[in-house]
Coordinates of C-alpha atoms in Angstrom, one line a residue:
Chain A
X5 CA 140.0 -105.3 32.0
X6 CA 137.6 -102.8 30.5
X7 CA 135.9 -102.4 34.1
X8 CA 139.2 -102.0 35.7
X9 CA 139.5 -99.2 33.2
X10 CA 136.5 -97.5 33.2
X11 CA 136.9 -97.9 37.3
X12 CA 140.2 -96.1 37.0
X13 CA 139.1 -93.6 34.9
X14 CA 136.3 -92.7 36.8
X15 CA 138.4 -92.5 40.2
X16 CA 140.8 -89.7 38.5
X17 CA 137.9 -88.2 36.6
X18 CA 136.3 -87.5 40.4
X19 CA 140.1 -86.7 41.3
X20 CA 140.2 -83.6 38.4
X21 CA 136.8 -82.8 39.3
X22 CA 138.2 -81.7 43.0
X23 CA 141.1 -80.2 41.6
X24 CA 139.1 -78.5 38.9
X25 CA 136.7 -76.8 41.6
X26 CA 139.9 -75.7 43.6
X27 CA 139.2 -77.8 46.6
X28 CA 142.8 -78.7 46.9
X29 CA 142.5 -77.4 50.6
X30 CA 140.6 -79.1 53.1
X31 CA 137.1 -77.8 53.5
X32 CA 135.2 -76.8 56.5
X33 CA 131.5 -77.1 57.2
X34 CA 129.7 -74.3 59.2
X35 CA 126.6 -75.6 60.9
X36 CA 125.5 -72.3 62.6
X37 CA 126.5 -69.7 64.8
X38 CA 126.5 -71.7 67.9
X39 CA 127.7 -75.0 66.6
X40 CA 131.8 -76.0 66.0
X41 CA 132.6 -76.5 62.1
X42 CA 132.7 -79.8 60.8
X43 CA 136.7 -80.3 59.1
X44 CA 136.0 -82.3 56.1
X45 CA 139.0 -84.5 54.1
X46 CA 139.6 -86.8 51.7
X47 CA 141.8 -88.2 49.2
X48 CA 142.0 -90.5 46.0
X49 CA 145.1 -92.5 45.3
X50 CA 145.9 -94.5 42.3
X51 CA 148.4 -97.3 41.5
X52 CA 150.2 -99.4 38.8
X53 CA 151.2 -102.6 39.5
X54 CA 153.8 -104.6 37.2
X55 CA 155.8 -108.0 38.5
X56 CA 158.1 -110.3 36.1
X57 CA 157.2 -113.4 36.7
X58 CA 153.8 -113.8 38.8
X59 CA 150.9 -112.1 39.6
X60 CA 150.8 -110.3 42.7
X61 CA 148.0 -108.2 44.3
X62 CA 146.4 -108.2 41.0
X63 CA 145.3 -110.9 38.7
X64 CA 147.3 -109.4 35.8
X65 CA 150.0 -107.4 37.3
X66 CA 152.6 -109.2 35.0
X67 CA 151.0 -107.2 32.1
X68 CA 150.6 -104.1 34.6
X69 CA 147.8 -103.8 36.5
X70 CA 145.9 -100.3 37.2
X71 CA 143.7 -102.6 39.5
X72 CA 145.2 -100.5 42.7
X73 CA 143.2 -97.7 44.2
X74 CA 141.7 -96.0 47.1
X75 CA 139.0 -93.2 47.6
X76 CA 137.7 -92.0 51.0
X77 CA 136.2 -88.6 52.3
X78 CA 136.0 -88.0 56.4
X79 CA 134.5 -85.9 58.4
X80 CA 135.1 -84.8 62.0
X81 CA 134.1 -82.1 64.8
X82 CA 133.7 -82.2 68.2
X83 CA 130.2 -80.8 69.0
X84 CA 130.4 -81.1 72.8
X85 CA 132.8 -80.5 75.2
X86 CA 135.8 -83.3 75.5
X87 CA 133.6 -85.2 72.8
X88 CA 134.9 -86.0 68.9
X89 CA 133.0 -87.7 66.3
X90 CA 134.6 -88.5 63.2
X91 CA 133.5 -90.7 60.3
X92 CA 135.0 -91.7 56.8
X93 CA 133.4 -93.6 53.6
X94 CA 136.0 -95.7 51.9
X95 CA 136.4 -97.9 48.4
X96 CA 139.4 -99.5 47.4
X97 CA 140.4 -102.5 44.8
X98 CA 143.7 -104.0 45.0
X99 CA 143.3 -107.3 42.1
X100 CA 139.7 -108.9 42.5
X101 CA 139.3 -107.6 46.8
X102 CA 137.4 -104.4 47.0
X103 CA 136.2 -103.6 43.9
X104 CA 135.3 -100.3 44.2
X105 CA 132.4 -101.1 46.3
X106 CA 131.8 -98.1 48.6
X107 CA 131.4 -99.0 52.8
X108 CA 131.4 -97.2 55.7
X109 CA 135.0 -97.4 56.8
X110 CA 134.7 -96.5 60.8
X111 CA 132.3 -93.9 62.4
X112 CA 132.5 -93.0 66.0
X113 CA 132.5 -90.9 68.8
X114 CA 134.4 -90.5 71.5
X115 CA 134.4 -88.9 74.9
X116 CA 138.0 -87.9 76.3
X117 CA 138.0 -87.7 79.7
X118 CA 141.5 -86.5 80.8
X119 CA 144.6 -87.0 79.0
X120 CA 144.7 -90.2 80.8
X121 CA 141.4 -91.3 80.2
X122 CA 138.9 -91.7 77.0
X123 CA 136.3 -93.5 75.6
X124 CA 135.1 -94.6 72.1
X125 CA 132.4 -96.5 70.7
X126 CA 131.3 -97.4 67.0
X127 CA 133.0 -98.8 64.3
X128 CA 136.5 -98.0 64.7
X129 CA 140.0 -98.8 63.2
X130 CA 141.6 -101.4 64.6
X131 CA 145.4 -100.2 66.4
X132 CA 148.3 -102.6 65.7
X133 CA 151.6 -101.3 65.2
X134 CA 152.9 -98.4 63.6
X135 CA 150.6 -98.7 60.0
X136 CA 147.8 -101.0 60.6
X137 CA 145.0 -98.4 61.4
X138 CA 146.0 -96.3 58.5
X139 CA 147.0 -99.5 56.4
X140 CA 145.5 -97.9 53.3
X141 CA 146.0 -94.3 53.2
X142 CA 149.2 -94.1 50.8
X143 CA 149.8 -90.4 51.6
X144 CA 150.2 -91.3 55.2
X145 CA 153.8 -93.3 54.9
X146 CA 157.0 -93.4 52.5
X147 CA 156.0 -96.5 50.9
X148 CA 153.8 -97.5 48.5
X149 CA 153.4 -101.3 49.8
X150 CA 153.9 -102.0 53.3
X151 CA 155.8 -105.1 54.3
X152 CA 152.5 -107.5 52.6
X153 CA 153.3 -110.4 55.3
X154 CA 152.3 -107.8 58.3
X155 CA 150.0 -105.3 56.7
X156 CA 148.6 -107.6 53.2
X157 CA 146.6 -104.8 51.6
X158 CA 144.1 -108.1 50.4
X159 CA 143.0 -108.7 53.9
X160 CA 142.0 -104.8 55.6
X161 CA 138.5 -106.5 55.8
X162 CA 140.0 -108.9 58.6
X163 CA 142.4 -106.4 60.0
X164 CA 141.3 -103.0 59.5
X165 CA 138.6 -102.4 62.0
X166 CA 136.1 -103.9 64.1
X167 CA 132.5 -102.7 65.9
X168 CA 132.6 -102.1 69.1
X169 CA 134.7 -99.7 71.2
X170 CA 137.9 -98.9 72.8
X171 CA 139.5 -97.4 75.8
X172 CA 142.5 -95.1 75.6
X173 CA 144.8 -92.4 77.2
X174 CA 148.3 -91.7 77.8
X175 CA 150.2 -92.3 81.3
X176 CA 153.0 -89.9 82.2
X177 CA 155.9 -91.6 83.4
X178 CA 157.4 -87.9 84.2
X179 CA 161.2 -88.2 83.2
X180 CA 160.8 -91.8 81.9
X181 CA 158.9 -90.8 79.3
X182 CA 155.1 -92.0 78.7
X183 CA 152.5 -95.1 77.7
X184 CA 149.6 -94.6 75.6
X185 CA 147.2 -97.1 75.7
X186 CA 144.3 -98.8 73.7
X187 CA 142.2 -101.7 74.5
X188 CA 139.2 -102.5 72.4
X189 CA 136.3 -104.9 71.8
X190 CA 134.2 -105.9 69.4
X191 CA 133.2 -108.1 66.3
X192 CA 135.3 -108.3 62.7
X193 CA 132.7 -108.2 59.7
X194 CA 134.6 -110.3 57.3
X195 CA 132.7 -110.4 53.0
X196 CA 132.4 -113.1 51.2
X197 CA 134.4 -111.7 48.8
X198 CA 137.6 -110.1 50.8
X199 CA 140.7 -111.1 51.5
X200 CA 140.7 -113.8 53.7
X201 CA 138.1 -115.3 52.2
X202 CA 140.2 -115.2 48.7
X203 CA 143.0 -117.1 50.9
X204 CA 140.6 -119.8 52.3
X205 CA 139.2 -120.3 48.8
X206 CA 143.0 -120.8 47.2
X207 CA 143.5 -123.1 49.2
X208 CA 140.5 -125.5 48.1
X209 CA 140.1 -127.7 44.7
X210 CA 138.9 -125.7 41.9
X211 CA 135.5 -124.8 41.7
X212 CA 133.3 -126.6 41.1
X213 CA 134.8 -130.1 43.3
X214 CA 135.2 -126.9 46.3
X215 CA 133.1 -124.0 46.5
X216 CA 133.4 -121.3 49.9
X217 CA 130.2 -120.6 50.7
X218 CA 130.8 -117.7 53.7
X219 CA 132.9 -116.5 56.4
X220 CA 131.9 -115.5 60.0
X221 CA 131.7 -112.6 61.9
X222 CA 134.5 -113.0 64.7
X223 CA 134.6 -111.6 67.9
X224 CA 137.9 -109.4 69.0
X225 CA 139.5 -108.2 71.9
X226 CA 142.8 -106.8 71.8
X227 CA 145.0 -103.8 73.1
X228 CA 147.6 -101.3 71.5
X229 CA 150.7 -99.8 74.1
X230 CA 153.4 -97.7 73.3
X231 CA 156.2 -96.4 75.5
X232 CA 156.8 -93.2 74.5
X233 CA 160.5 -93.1 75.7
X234 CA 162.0 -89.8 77.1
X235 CA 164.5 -90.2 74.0
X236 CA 162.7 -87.6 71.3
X237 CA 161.4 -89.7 68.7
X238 CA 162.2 -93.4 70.4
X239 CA 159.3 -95.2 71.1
X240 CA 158.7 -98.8 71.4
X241 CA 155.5 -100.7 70.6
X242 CA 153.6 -104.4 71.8
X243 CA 150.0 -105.2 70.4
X244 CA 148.4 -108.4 71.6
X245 CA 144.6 -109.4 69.8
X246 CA 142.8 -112.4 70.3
X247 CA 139.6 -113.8 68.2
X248 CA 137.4 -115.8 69.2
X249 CA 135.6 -118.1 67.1
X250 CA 137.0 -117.4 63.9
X251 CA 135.0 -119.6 61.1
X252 CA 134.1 -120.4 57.6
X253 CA 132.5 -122.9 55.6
X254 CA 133.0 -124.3 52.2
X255 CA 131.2 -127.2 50.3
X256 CA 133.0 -129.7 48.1
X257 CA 131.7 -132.3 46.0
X258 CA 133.1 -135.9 44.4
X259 CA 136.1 -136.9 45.3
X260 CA 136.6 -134.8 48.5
X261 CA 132.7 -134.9 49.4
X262 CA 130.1 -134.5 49.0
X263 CA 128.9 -131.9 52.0
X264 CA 129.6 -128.8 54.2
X265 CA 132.6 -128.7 55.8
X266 CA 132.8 -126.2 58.6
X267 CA 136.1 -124.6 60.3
X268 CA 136.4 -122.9 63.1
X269 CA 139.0 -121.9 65.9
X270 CA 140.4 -119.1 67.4
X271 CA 143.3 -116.7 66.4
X272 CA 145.9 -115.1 68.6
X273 CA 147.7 -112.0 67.0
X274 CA 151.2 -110.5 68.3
X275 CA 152.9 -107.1 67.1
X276 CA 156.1 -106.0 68.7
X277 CA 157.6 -102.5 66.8
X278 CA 160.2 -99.8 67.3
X279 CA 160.2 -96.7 65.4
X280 CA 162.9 -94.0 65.9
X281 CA 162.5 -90.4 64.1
X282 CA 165.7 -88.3 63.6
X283 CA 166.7 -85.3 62.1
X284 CA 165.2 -86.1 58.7
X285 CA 166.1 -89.8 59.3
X286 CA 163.4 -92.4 60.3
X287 CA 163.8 -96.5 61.5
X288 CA 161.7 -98.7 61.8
X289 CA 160.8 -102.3 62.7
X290 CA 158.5 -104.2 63.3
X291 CA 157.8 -108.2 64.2
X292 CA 154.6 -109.7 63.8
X293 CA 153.0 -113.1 64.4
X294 CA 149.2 -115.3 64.1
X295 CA 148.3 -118.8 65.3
X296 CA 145.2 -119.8 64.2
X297 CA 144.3 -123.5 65.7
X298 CA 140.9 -124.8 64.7
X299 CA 139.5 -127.8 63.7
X300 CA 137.4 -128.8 60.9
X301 CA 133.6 -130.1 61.6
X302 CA 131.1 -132.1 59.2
X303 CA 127.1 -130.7 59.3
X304 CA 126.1 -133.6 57.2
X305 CA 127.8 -136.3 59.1
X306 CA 126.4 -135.2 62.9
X307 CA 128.9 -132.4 63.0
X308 CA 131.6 -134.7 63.0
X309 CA 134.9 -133.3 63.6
X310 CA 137.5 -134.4 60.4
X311 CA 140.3 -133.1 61.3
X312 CA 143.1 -130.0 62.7
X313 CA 143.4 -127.1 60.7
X314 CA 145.5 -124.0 61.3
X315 CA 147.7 -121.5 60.3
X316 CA 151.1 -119.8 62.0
X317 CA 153.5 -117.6 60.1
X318 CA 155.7 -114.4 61.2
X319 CA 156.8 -111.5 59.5
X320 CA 159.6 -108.9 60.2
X321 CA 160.8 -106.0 59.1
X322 CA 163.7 -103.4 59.1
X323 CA 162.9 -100.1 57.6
X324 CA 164.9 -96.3 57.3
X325 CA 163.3 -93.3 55.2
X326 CA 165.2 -90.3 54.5
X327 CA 163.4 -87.1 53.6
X328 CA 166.1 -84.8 51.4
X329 CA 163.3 -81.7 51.6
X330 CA 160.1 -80.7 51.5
X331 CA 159.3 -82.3 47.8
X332 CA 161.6 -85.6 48.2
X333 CA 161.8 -88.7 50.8
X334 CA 163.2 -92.1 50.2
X335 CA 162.9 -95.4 52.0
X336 CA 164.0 -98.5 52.0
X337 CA 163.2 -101.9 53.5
X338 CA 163.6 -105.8 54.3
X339 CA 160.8 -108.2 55.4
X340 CA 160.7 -111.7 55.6
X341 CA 157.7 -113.5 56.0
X342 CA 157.9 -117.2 57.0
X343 CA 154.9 -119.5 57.0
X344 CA 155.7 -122.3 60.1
X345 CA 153.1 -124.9 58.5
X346 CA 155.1 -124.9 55.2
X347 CA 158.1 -127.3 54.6
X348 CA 161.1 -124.2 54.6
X349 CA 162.2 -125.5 51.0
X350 CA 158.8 -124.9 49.7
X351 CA 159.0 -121.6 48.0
X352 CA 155.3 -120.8 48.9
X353 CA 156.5 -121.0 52.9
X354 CA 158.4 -118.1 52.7
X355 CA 158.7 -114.7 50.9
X356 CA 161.4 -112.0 51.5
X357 CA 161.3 -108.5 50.2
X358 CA 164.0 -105.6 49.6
X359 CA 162.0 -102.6 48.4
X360 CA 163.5 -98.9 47.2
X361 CA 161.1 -96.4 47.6
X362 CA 161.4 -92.6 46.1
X363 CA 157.9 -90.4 47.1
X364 CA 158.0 -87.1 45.7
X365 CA 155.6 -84.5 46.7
X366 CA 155.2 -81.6 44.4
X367 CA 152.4 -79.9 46.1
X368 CA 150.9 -80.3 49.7
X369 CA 148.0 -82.1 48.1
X370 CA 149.6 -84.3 45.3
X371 CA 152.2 -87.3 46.3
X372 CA 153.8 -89.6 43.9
X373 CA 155.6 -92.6 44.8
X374 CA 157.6 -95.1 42.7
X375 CA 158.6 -98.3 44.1
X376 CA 160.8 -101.6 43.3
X377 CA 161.1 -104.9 44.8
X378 CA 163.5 -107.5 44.4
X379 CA 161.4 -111.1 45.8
X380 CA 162.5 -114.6 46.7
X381 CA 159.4 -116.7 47.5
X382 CA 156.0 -117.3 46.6
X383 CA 154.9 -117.5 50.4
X384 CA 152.5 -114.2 49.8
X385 CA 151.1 -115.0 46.3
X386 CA 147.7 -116.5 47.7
X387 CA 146.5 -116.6 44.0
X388 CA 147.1 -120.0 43.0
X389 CA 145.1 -120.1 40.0
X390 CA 146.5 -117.2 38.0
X391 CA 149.9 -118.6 39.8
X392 CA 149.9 -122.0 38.3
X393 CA 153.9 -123.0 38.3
X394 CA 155.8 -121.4 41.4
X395 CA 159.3 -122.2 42.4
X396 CA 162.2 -120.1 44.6
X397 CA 163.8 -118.0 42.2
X398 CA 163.8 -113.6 43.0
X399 CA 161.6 -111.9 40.9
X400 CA 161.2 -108.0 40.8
X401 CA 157.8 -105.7 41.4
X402 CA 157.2 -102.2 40.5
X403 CA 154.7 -100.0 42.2
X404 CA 153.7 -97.0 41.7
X405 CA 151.0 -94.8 43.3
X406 CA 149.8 -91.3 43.0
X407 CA 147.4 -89.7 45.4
X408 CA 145.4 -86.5 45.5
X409 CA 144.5 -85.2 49.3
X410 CA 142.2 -82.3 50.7
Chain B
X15 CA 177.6 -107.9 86.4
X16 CA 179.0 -106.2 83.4
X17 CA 175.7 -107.0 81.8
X18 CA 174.1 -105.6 84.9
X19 CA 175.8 -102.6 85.0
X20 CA 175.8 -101.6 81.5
X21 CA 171.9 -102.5 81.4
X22 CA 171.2 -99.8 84.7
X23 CA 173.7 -97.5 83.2
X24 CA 171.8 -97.2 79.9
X25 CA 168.3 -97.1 82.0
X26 CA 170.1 -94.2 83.6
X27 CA 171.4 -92.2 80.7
X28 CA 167.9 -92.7 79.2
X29 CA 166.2 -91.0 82.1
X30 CA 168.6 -88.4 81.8
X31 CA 167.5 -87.6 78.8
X32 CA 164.5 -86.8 79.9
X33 CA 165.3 -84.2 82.6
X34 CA 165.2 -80.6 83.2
X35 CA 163.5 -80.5 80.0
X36 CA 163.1 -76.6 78.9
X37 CA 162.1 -74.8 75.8
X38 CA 163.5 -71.9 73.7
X39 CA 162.0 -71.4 70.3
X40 CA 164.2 -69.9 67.9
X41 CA 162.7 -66.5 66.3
X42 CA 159.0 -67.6 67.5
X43 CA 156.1 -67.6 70.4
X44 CA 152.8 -69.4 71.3
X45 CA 149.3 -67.4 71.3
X46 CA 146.0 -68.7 71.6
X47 CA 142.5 -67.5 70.9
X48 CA 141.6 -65.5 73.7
X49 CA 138.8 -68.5 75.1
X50 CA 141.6 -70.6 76.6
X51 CA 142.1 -69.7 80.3
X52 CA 145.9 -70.8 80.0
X53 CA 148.4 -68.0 80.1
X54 CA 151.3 -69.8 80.2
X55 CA 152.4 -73.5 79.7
X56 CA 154.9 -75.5 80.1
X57 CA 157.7 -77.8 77.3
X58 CA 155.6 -80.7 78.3
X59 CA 152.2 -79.5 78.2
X60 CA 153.5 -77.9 74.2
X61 CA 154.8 -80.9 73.5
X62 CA 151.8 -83.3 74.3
X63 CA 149.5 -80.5 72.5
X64 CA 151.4 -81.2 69.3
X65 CA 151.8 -85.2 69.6
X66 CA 147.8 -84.9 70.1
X67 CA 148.6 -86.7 73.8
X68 CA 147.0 -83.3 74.9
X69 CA 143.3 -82.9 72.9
X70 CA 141.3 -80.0 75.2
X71 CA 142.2 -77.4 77.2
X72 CA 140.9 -78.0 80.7
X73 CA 137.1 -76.9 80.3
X74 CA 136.8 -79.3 77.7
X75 CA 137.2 -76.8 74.7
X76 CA 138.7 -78.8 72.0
X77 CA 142.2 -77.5 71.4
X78 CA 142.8 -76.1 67.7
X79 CA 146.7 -76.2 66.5
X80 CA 146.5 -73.6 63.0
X81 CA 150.0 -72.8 61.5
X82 CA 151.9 -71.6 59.0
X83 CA 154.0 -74.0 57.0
X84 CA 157.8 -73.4 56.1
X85 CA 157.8 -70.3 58.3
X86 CA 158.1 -71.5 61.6
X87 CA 159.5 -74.9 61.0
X88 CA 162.6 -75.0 63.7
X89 CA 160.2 -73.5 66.5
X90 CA 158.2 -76.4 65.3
X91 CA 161.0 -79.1 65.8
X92 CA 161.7 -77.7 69.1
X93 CA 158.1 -77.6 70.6
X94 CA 157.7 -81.4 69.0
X95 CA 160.5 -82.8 67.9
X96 CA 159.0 -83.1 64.3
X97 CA 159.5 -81.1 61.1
X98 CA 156.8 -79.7 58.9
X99 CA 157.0 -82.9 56.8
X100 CA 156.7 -85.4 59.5
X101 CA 154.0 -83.3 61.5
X102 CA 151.7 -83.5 58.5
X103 CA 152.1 -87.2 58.5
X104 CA 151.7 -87.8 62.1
X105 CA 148.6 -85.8 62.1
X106 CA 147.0 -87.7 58.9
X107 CA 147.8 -90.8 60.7
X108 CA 145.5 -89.1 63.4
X109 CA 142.9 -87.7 61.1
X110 CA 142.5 -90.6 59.2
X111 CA 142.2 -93.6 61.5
X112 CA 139.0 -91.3 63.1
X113 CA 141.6 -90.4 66.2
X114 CA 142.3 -86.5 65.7
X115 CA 141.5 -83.5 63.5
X116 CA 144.3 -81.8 61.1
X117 CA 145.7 -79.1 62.5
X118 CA 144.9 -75.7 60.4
X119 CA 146.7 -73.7 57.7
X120 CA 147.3 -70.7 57.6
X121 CA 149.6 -69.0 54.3
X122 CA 151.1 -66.0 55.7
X123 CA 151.2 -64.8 59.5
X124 CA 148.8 -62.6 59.7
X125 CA 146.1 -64.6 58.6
X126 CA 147.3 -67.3 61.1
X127 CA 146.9 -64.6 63.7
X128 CA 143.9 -64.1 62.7
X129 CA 142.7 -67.7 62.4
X130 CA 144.2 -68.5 66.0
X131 CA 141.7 -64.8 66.6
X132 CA 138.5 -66.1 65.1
X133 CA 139.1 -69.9 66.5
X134 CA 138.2 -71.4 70.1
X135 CA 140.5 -73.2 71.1
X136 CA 143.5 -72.1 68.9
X137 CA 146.9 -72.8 69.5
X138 CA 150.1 -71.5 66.7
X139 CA 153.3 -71.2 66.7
X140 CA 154.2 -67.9 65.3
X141 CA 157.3 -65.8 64.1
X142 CA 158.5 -63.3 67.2
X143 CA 157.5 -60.1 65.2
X144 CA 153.9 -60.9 64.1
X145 CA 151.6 -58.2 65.3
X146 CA 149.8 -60.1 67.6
X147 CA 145.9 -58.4 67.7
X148 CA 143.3 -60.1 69.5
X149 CA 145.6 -63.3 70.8
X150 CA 147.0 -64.0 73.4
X151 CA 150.6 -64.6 73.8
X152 CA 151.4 -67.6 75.9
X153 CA 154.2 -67.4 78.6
X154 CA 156.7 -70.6 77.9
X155 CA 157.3 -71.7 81.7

């Protein structure tokens, strides 16, 4: 608790500090006379989590939990001709993921071609739907938590980015409106310590009868396209990814062992979404869906294979915002998220979500964001050990984020 | 057949939609730094500069949008579609996945006339009676 503090503090201490020197605005960086400015941004957000009857997202959140923050600072200019480079250093904790441990959060450069044709190469965000490549930047989007069973702010290790590079452009389709395009490839650094490795690790014996030892790097191809429809603000979405060799190991001991235990397969990821901007109205909605099939091998016993293992749930969402004026929005939605390999009647197969949203925004840099959630289901939990006794009744959340921008 | 025909007559309502499309800002006009070659552009070509579709100017010079929040906010919806509020987000979304820069502020029209002035590559929307010195107005085809 007292480093969740002294984390916090120090995140709004850096926060006043920018605020303090005036650098509310964004700043630009003048190389020389001949050379194009670099535009540099950033922002810090802080949360407060607080949930009746579990802990979610944070290991204490049914006392209240300040363990929810981001910081980053990007930079971007195009020193050549059709050519952007643009790179951003990130932390973030949400409960025990992240833990303020600074990372390079994509950097790359790009080489547009036409309008119809571009390039990209480096570590780059990965496009899936309407939120996942900005997933974590709160000042970017009504909400304060995105539908967790599409965008779970635990596992941006997994989904955020990859290493590699991308294609993209945008086809007119003259009165029929347009498709914009991304295909990428590349490898997924998972840590030891992030989010998917948490959910691998709940799922074993306590320590020390299973221990998880590590998590592969996985190899991604995938592609983004959105048909920009010639209704003004209509346009419909499809993502498709596919890894390849997604694996991790864990080692258990007496009764279940002893020895390694390696598991590997591949995952196949599908995003369909719709998002229509009116007036001052915006819906949205979004369907989403992995398989992972593996199997499960023995090192110690001639890499033996011991069995299936695998994973397959689905998410959806419905979602409208409303912005009154310049200083108020609200936003409401509903998300289910079902998880196929779980009995129905087990309240950790499922979890459904209505949230209320109001996000005020007092000055073009500051946002503040208050949030509530009624929940039925455990499905999204993925904490079993500070989760001990689960069961299907509705529960309520409250969230609440601030965040600073320049 | 009823499915049929209500299906294509949807299809063609949509592509109406998206016809003849013109542009009239209210109380406003486009300049641009005196580097870009353009001196006119189409509804389209605005539009995709403002959705970021459209990054450089042919040449390759980067395009720069600068404007001038709250003052030329219908002109805005009518060259995108968007209001001030929603631009900002869409182009955070850009800035901060790595896939576009910010567009730049300006807090009263004459310094955005001079910002479009002293930028390559600037773009703004800006009120009809600004005293446009060293910009170039852009014809709206």
């Amino acid at each position: 608790m007292k480093k969740s503090m002294f984390n916090s503090t120090t995140i709004l201490s850096i926060t006043a500090s920018i605020l303090a020197a005036g650098g509310v605005q964004a700043y630009e960086l003048k190389l020389g006379t001949n050379l194009p400015p670099v535009d540099l941004h950033g922002f810090v957000s802080q949360g407060f989590l607080y949930s009746s009857d579990y802990n979610y997202l944070a290991d204490d959140s049914k006392n209240g939990s300040f363990k929810f923050s981001e910081a980053g600072v990007n930079a971007a200019f195009n020193p050549f001709a059709r050519t952007h480079i643009a790179a951003q250093g990130f932390l973030f904790d949400t409960g025990n993921v992240g833990q303020y441990h600074p990372f390079l959060d994509y950097a790359s450069i790009d080489y547009t071609v036409n309008d119809q044709f571009g390039l990209r190469a480096g570590r780059i965000r990965r496009p899936a739907g309407i939120y996942n490549a900005i997933q974590d930047i709160d000042l970017a989007r009504t909400f304060v938590l995105l539908p967790q069973g599409m965008y779970d702010a635990r596992w941006r290790d997994w989904s955020a980015g990859l290493d590699g590079g991308d294609i993209f452009g945008n086809i007119s389709l003259k009165k029929a409106g347009s498709v914009s395009y991304e295909f990428y490839g590349g490898l997924v650094n998972m840590a030891d310590n992030g989010g998917v490795a948490r959910y691998a690790e709940n799922g074993l014996p306590p320590s020390p009868v299973g221990q998880f030892d590590g998590i592969g790097a996985t190899p991604v191809v995938g592609g983004q396209l959105w048909y920009n429809t010639p209704l003004d603000g209509l346009r419909l979405g499809a993502s498709l990814a596919f890894m390849d060799g997604f694996s991790y190991d864990v080692t258990v001991i007496p009764p279940y062992g002893p020895g390694t235990i390696h598991s590997e397969g591949n995952v196949i990821l599908q995003q369909y979404s719709a998002e229509y901007s009116i007036k001052n109205w915006t819906f949205q909605a979004e369907y989403s869906t992995y398989d992972f099939t593996g199997n499960r091998f023995a090192p110690a016993y001639g890499n033996a294979n011991i069995g299936a293992t695998g994973d397959n749930p689905a998410t959806w969402y419905v979602a409208a915002s409303y912005r009154f004026n310049k200083y108020f929005e609200s936003g409401v939605y509903y998300t289910q998220f079902r998880d196929y390999s779980t009995d129905s009647a087990n309240p950790d197969g499922h979890q459904n979500d209505l949230a209320l949203c109001l996000r005020v925004d007092p000055k073009d840099w500051w946002t503040f964001k208050i949030e509530g959630h009624y929940i039925e289901g455990t499905g999204l939990l993925r904490d079993s050990s500070h989760n001990p006794v689960r069961d299907g009744n509705g529960w309520f959340m409250l969230a609440v984020k601030t965040t600073f921008s320049f | 057949m009823k499915s049929t025909f209500f299906t294509l007559a949807l299809l063609g309502a949509v592509l109406c939609l998206g016809a003849n499309r013109t542009l009239a800002l209210d109380g406003a006009v486009v300049i641009a730094n005196s580097s870009v070659a353009a001196d006119s552009l189409g509804a389209d070509a605005i539009k995709d500069i403002y959705t970021g579709k459209t990054k450089y100017w042919d040449g390759g010079q980067v395009v720069v949008i600068a404007m001038l929040p709250d003052k030329t906010d219908a002109a805005l919806q009518q060259a995108c579609g968007m209001d001030t509020s929603a631009f900002k987000t869409f182009w955070q979304r850009l800035a901060f996945s790595g896939r576009g820069q910010e567009p730049k502020k300006a807090s009263s029209t004459d310094e955005l006339v001079k910002l479009v002035a002293d930028t390559k590559g600037a773009i703004a929307i800006v009120p009809a009676d600004a005293a446009l010195t060293g910009v170039k107005k852009l014809e709206i085809k």
